[in-house]
């Protein structure tokens, strides 16, 4: 193995420009992917925060009986999506409004606001579809006048997150394909640069697997370096965004490792794709 | 040990190289392959180390048959034979000892076995004092000795040499040839393609003359003179 590693290093030394080119393309492919992933994970955590505050509020008709409300609360509380149901009387609503909107506290009068049922959903049931579904059911109670929930902007955040994820995957894959193509092309040159070694290896009875190994190691190293470079670039980008725009969170270490692994996969795949064919052309 | 049975070899571009060639080389033999350029000498050598496979017929080398041979089997076969060329084929950026050690490393020889073996081989070919030199610091004859040392790393049963003295002056030719004789005397068969008819005439060794892809003379069968050697 140490010999294969040494031979791989010779590969770098012989063609430094090509090596740098391969590493850079891998880095860009993963950087593109990384940037969009960064957007996606930040939107995701923003969504989680927003979602935890998702509430459905059903406004009640005036003069509805306490028993009817208690019955409804029992029914709603038994929905699997629902975490908690709370009755807010018109007096409490007024109190809350006065507290939240201090400037207008004198404007509010008793009887101005209707009573409501405030419903909090369980985690995992807070996506737009489920929320709308539960809201629809609550609308079904005939003493519920109106149901409010932040449907539109939740939907918008979800859409943005999906677009970011898709864009990241598509751009990342496109760059990855380019990186694989460039690496397989550089392998051709790397093989030619080492044609003499290869023909001697053949002559003295080295197996194809053995001859291939240094090239795969070279691909692996390039991939990991490219992945590392991409991580660095993404990290710098996240710092810049945090400083000048909004606070962003960076990838967890396990996700960052996945970036390195992605680089390694691209590097080895690019090498493996062409090395067999190329070394057979050396006699 | 080496047996060609009705071997035909045709190349896609240059056409027929060998036409119904049959002969055998026995253990410990020394055989000259002679004949004009393009007669098929190099094709025969390439068929021996299975760099080429016959279009028709069969080549058997140390129990390995060319018919249906796998690439892996070819690699393993090559560990049992040594090959040297007119142009030495050394790695220019590595020392003499690294060149010889390379052949052992790439077949996975344990490190501790490599050093003593390389030292012994370099002594055998008379280059112990030049172990750390790089090839371009050596004369042609010395470079060919390095190539021979490399070919001997696996104690081959046969040494295949394609014009090994083709690039050397008379003095170096004599030295390299002497080395090949010594290797042969120690039990390794040698198959040597050469243009050097003086050398062939001087030695009383088996001669196979090739012309237009056929064996036109084998001194083992015929006690007369080879056509090419007849003035």
Tab-separated table of N, CA and C in Angstrom, chain A residues 56 72-86 118-126 130-131 133-135 137-138:
chain	number	residue	atom	x	y	z
A	56	UNK	N	-53.649	27.193	15.592
A	56	UNK	CA	-54.896	27.415	14.867
A	56	UNK	C	-55.833	28.080	15.860
A	72	UNK	N	-66.612	20.451	22.543
A	72	UNK	CA	-65.756	20.663	21.364
A	72	UNK	C	-64.286	20.481	21.736
A	73	UNK	N	-63.923	21.011	22.905
A	73	UNK	CA	-62.520	20.906	23.340
A	73	UNK	C	-62.119	19.446	23.501
A	74	UNK	N	-63.059	18.665	24.028
A	74	UNK	CA	-62.774	17.246	24.229
A	74	UNK	C	-62.543	16.552	22.875
A	75	UNK	N	-63.441	16.858	21.936
A	75	UNK	CA	-63.331	16.242	20.604
A	75	UNK	C	-62.026	16.644	19.922
A	76	UNK	N	-61.769	17.966	19.940
A	76	UNK	CA	-60.561	18.464	19.266
A	76	UNK	C	-59.300	17.891	19.935
A	77	UNK	N	-59.353	17.854	21.284
A	77	UNK	CA	-58.201	17.327	22.027
A	77	UNK	C	-57.895	15.885	21.699
A	78	UNK	N	-58.887	15.156	21.193
A	78	UNK	CA	-58.643	13.750	20.897
A	78	UNK	C	-58.096	13.543	19.483
A	79	UNK	N	-58.026	14.615	18.656
A	79	UNK	CA	-57.395	14.469	17.337
A	79	UNK	C	-55.929	14.082	17.531
A	80	UNK	N	-55.435	13.152	16.739
A	80	UNK	CA	-54.030	12.742	16.941
A	80	UNK	C	-53.028	13.874	16.679
A	81	UNK	N	-53.406	14.853	15.845
A	81	UNK	CA	-52.448	15.923	15.503
A	81	UNK	C	-52.348	16.974	16.603
A	82	UNK	N	-53.325	16.982	17.500
A	82	UNK	CA	-53.446	18.109	18.419
A	82	UNK	C	-52.681	17.867	19.717
A	83	UNK	N	-51.886	18.841	20.107
A	83	UNK	CA	-51.136	18.729	21.353
A	83	UNK	C	-51.919	19.321	22.520
A	84	UNK	N	-52.606	20.447	22.255
A	84	UNK	CA	-53.238	21.156	23.363
A	84	UNK	C	-54.360	22.040	22.824
A	85	UNK	N	-55.436	22.078	23.552
A	85	UNK	CA	-56.527	22.996	23.197
A	85	UNK	C	-56.774	23.899	24.396
A	86	UNK	N	-56.961	25.160	24.098
A	86	UNK	CA	-57.133	26.092	25.200
A	86	UNK	C	-58.314	27.013	24.868
A	118	UNK	N	-57.787	28.098	21.118
A	118	UNK	CA	-56.424	28.119	20.570
A	118	UNK	C	-55.891	26.700	20.570
A	119	UNK	N	-55.461	26.261	19.400
A	119	UNK	CA	-55.056	24.871	19.265
A	119	UNK	C	-53.595	24.791	18.829
A	120	UNK	N	-52.860	24.055	19.600
A	120	UNK	CA	-51.464	23.828	19.264
A	120	UNK	C	-51.334	22.407	18.735
A	121	UNK	N	-50.509	22.253	17.659
A	121	UNK	CA	-50.367	20.927	17.068
A	121	UNK	C	-49.084	20.256	17.541
A	122	UNK	N	-49.142	18.939	17.451
A	122	UNK	CA	-47.946	18.171	17.828
A	122	UNK	C	-46.846	18.364	16.792
A	123	UNK	N	-45.625	18.145	17.227
A	123	UNK	CA	-44.489	18.174	16.307
A	123	UNK	C	-44.710	17.091	15.251
A	124	UNK	N	-44.384	17.387	13.998
A	124	UNK	CA	-44.607	16.412	12.937
A	124	UNK	C	-45.973	16.573	12.290
A	125	UNK	N	-46.820	17.347	12.946
A	125	UNK	CA	-48.145	17.594	12.353
A	125	UNK	C	-48.291	19.073	12.031
A	126	UNK	N	-47.157	19.749	11.859
A	126	UNK	CA	-47.233	21.208	11.713
A	126	UNK	C	-46.998	21.675	10.283
A	130	UNK	N	-51.266	19.409	6.929
A	130	UNK	CA	-51.922	18.934	8.146
A	130	UNK	C	-52.653	20.077	8.840
A	131	UNK	N	-51.957	21.240	8.855
A	131	UNK	CA	-52.557	22.396	9.534
A	131	UNK	C	-53.887	22.738	8.870
A	133	UNK	N	-55.764	20.867	7.175
A	133	UNK	CA	-56.720	19.779	7.398
A	133	UNK	C	-57.429	19.933	8.749
A	134	UNK	N	-56.607	20.163	9.786
A	134	UNK	CA	-57.180	20.320	11.122
A	134	UNK	C	-58.074	21.559	11.166
A	135	UNK	N	-57.590	22.635	10.525
A	135	UNK	CA	-58.369	23.883	10.501
A	135	UNK	C	-59.729	23.633	9.873
A	137	UNK	N	-61.431	20.883	9.862
A	137	UNK	CA	-62.280	20.135	10.780
A	137	UNK	C	-62.889	21.057	11.833
A	138	UNK	N	-62.058	22.011	12.278
A	138	UNK	CA	-62.535	22.926	13.324
A	138	UNK	C	-63.606	23.854	12.776
